[in-house]
C-alpha positions as protocol buffer text, in pm:
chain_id: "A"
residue {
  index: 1
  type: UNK
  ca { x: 10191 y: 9572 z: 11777 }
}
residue {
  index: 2
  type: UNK
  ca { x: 10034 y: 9928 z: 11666 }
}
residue {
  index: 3
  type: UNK
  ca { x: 9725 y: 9784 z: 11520 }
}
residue {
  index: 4
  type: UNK
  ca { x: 9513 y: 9937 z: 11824 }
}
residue {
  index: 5
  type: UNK
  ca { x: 9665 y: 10281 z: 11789 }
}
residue {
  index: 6
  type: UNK
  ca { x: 9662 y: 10213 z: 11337 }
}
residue {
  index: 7
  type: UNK
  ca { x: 9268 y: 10162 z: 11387 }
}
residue {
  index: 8
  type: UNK
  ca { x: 9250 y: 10493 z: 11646 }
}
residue {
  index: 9
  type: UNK
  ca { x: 9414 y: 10700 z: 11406 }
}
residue {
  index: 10
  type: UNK
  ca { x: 9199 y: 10566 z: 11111 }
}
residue {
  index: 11
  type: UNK
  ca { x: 8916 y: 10664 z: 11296 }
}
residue {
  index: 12
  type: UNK
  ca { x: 9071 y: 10987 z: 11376 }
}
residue {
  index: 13
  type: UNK
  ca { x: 9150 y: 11041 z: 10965 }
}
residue {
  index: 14
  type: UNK
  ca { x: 8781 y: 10991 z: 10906 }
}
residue {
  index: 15
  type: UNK
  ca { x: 8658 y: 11210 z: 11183 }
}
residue {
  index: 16
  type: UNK
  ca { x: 8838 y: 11490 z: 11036 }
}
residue {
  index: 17
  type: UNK
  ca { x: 8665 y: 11432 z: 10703 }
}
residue {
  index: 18
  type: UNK
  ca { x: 8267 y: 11421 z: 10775 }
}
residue {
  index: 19
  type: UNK
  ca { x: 8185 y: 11417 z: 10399 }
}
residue {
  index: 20
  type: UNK
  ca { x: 8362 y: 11357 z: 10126 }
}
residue {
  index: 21
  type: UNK
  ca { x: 8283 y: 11247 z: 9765 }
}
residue {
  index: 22
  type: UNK
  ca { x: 8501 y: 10947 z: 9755 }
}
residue {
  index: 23
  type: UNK
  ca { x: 8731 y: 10702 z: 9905 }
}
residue {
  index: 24
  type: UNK
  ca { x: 8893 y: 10440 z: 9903 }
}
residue {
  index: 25
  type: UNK
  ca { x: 9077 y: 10145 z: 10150 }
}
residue {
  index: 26
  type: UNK
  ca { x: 9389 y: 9942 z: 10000 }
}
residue {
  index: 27
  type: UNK
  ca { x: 9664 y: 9757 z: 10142 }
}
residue {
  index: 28
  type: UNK
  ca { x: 10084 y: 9870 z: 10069 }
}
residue {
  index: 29
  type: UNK
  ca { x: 10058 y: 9579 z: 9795 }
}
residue {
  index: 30
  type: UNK
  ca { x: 9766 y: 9784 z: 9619 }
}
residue {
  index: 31
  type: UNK
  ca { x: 9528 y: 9514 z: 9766 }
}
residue {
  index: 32
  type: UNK
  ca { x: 9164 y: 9628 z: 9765 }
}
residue {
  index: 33
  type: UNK
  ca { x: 8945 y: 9592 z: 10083 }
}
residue {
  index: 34
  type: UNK
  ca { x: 8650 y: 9577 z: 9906 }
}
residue {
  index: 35
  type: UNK
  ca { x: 8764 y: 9438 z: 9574 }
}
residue {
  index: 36
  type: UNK
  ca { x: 8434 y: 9440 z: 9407 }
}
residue {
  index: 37
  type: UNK
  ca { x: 8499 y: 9848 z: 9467 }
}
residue {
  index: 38
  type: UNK
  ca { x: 8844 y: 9814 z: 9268 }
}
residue {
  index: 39
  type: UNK
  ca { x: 8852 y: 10095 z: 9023 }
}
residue {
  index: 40
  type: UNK
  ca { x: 8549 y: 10305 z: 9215 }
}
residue {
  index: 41
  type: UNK
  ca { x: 8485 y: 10480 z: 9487 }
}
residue {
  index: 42
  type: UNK
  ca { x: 8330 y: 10340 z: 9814 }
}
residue {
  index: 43
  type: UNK
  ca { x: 8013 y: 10512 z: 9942 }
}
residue {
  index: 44
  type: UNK
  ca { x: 8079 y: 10749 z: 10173 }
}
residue {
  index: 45
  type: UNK
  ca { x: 7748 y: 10668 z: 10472 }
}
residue {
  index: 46
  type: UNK
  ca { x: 7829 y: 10587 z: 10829 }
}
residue {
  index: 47
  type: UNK
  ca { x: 7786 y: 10220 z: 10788 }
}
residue {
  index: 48
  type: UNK
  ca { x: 8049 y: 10202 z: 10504 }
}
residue {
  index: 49
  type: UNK
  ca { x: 8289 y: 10401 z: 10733 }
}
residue {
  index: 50
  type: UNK
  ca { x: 8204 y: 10150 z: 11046 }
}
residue {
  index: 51
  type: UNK
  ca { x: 8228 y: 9864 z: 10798 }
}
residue {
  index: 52
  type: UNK
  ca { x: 8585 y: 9969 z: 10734 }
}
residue {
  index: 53
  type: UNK
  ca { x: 8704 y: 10037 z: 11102 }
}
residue {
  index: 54
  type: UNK
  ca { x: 8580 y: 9669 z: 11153 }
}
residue {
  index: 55
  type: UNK
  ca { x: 8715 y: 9482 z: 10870 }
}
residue {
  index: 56
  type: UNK
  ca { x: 9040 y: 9665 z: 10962 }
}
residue {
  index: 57
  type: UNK
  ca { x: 9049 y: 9500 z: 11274 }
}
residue {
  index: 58
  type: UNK
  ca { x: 9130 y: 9140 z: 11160 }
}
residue {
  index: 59
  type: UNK
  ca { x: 9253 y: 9254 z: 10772 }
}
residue {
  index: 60
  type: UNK
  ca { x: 9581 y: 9128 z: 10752 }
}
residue {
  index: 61
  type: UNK
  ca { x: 9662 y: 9094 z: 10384 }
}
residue {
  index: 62
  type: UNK
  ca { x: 9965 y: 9004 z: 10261 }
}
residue {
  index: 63
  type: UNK
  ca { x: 10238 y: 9323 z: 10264 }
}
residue {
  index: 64
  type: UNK
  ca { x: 10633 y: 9336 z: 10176 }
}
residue {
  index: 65
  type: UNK
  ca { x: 10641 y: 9631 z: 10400 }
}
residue {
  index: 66
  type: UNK
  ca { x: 10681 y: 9893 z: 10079 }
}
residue {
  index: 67
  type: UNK
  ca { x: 10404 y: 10152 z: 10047 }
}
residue {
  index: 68
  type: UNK
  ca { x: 10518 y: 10202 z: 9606 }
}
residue {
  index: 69
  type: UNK
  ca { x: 10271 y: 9942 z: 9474 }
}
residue {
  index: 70
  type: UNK
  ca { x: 9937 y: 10081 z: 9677 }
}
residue {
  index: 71
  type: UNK
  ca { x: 10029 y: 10446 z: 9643 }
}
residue {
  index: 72
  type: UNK
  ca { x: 10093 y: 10375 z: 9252 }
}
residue {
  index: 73
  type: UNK
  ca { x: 9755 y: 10164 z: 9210 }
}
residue {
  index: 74
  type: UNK
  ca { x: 9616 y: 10417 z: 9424 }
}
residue {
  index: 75
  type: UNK
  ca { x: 9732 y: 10761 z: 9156 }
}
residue {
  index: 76
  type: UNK
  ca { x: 9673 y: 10553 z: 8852 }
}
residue {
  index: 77
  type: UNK
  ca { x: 9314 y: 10451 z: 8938 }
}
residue {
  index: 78
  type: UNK
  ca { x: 9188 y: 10784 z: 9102 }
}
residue {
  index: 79
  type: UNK
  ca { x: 9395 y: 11090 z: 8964 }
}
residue {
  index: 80
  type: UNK
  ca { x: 9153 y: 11248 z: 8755 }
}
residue {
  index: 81
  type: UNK
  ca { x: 9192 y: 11570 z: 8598 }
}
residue {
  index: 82
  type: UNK
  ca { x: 9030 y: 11842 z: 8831 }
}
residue {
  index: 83
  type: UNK
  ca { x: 9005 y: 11667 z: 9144 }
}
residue {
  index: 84
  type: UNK
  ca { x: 9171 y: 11712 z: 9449 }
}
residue {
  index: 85
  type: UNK
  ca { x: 9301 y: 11393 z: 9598 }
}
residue {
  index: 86
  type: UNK
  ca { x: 9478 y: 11310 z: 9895 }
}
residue {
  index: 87
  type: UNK
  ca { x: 9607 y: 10985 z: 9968 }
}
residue {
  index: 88
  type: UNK
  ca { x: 9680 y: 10845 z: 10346 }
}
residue {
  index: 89
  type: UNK
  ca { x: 9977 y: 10587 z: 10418 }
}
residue {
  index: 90
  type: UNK
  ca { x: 9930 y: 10433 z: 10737 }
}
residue {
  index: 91
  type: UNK
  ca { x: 10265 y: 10200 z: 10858 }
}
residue {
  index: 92
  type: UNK
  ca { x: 10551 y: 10123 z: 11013 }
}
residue {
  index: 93
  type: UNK
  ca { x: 10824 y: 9957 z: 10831 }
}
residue {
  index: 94
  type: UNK
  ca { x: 10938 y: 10018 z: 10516 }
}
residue {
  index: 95
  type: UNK
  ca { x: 11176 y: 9741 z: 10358 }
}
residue {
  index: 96
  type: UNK
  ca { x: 11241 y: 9785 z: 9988 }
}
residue {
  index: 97
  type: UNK
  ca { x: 11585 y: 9826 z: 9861 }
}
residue {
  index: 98
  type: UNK
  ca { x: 11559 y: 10204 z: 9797 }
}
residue {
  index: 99
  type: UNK
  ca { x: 11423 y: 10498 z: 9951 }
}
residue {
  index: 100
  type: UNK
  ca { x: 11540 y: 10640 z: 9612 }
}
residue {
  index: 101
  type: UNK
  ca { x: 11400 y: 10436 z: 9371 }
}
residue {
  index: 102
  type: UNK
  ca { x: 11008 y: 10457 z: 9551 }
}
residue {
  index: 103
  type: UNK
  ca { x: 11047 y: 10863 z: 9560 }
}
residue {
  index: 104
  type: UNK
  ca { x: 11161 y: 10837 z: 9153 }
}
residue {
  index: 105
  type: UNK
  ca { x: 10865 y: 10546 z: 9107 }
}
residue {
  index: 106
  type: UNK
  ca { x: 10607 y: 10795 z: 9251 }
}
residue {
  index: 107
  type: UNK
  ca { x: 10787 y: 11118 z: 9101 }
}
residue {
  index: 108
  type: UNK
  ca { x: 10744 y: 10968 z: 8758 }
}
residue {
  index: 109
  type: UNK
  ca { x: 10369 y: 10832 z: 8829 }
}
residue {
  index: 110
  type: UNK
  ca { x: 10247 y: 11156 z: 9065 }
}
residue {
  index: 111
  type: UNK
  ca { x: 10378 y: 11472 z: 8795 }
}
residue {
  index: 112
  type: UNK
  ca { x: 10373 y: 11823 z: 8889 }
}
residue {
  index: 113
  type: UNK
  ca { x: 10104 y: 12034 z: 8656 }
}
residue {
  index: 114
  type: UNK
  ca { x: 10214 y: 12337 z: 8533 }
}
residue {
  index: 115
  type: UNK
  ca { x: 10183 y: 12528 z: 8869 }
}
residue {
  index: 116
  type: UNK
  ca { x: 10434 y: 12265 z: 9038 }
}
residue {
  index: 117
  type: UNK
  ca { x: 10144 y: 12087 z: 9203 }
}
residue {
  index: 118
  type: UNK
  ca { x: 10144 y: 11710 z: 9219 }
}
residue {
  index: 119
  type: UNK
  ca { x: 9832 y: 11562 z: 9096 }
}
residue {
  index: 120
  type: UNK
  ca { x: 9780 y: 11366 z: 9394 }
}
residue {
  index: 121
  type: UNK
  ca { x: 9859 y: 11513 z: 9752 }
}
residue {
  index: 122
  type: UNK
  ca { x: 10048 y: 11211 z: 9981 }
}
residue {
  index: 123
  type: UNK
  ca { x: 9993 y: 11235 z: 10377 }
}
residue {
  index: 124
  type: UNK
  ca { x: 10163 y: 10945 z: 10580 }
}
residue {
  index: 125
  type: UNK
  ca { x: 10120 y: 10835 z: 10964 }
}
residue {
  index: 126
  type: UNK
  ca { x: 10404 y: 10649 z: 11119 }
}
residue {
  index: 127
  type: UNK
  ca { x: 10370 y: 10423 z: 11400 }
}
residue {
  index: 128
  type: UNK
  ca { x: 10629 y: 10282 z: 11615 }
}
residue {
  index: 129
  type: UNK
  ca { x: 10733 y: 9905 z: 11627 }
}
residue {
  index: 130
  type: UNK
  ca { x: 10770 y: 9713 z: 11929 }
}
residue {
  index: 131
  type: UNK
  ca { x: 11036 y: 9838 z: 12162 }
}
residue {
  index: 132
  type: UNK
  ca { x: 11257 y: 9517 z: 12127 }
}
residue {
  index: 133
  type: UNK
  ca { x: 11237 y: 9492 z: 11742 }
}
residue {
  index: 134
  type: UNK
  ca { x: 11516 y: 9620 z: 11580 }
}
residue {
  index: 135
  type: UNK
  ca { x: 11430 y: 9986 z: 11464 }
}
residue {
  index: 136
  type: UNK
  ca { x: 11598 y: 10034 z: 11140 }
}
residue {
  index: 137
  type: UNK
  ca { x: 11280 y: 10030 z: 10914 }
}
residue {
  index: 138
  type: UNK
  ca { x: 11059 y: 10241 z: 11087 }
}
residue {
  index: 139
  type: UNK
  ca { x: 11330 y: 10464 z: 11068 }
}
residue {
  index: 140
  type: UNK
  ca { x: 11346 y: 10411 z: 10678 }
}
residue {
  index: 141
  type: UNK
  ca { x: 10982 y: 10449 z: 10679 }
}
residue {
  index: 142
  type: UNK
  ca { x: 10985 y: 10767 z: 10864 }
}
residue {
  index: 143
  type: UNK
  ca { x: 11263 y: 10880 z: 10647 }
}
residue {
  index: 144
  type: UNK
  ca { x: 11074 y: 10802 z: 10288 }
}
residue {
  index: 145
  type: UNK
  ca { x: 10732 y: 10920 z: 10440 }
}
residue {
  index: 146
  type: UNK
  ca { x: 10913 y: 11249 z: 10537 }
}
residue {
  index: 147
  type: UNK
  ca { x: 11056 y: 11319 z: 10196 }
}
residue {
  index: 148
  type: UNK
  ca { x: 10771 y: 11132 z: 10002 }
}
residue {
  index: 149
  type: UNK
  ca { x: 10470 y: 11381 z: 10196 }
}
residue {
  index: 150
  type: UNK
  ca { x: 10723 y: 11693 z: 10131 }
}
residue {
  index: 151
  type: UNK
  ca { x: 10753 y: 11647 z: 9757 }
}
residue {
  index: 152
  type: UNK
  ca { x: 10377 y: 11547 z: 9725 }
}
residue {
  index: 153
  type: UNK
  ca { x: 10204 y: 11841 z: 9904 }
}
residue {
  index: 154
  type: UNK
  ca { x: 10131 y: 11618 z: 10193 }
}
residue {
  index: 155
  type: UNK
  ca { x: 10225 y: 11598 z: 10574 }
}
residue {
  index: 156
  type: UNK
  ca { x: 10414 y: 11347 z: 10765 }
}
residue {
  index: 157
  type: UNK
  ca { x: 10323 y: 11234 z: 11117 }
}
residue {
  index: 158
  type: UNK
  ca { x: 10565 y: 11019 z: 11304 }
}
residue {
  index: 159
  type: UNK
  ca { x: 10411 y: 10858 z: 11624 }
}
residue {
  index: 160
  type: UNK
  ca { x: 10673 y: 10777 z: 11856 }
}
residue {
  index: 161
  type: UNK
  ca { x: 10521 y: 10734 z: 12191 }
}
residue {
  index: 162
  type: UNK
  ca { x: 10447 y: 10364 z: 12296 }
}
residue {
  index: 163
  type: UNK
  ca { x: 10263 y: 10482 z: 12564 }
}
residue {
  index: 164
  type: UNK
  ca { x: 10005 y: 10600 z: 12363 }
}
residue {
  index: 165
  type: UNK
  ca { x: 9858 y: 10280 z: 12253 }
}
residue {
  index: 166
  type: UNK
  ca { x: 9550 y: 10180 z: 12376 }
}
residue {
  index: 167
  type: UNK
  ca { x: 9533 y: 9912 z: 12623 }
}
């Protein structure tokens, strides 16, 4: 239902980042994209960032609808000592068990230096689901994304207006 508006705001992600010296695309499940890229960084031309914008639009791999396995994959792969990381969380459900348990998960994986700084800043979009789905896990979603981006340095955006989807 948001996949339009997902691959709008993708866009929008990479328009606000012109350059930059690495990056990487990965499912919640800590699926790769481009899995002959697992473990480096894709190139960062045009064509690689138009490549991803349209393999987005029919990449549906598999997801339990629980951000913890990508955005641990995602720390333990690419934290590196020195570099300033931010990861993105695009989504709209989240159904695991326990807010709790992901924000402990990542809290263990993402530590604070000794300044108090996470190693890896977290940003999250949320996007709504369809009007006549039951709401309760975007509302988790928005709720762990919230605390999740707080703790790691990040910023949460919660999308809430269907109207904005593209037609």
């Amino acid at each position: 239902y948001a996949w339009p508006l997902m691959l709008k705001k993708m866009q929008e992600v990479l328009d606000a980042y012109p350059s930059v010296k690495g990056w990487q695309v990965m499912s919640d499940e800590g699926t790769y994209m481009f899995p002959s890229y697992r473990g480096r960084w894709l190139p960062d031309t045009p064509m690689q960032r138009k490549l991803v914008i349209e393999r987005l639009r029919d990449w549906f791999p598999f997801s339990n609808s629980s951000p913890v396995e990508g955005i641990v994959e995602a720390i333990r792969t690419y934290y590196s000592s020195g570099l300033r990381i931010s990861l993105y969380v695009l989504g709209d459900e989240f159904t695991g068990s326990s807010i709790d348990s992901v924000l402990k998960t990542v809290d263990m994986i993402n530590r604070e230096d000794k300044g108090g700084k996470r190693r890896v800043r977290i940003h999250a979009l949320g996007f709504p689901v369809r009007p006549d789905a039951p709401q309760v896990t975007s509302i988790r979603f928005a709720a762990l994304m919230r605390v999740l981006c707080e703790r790691n340095g990040g910023t949460f955006v919660g999308l809430n207006e269907p109207g904005s989807y593209p037609r």
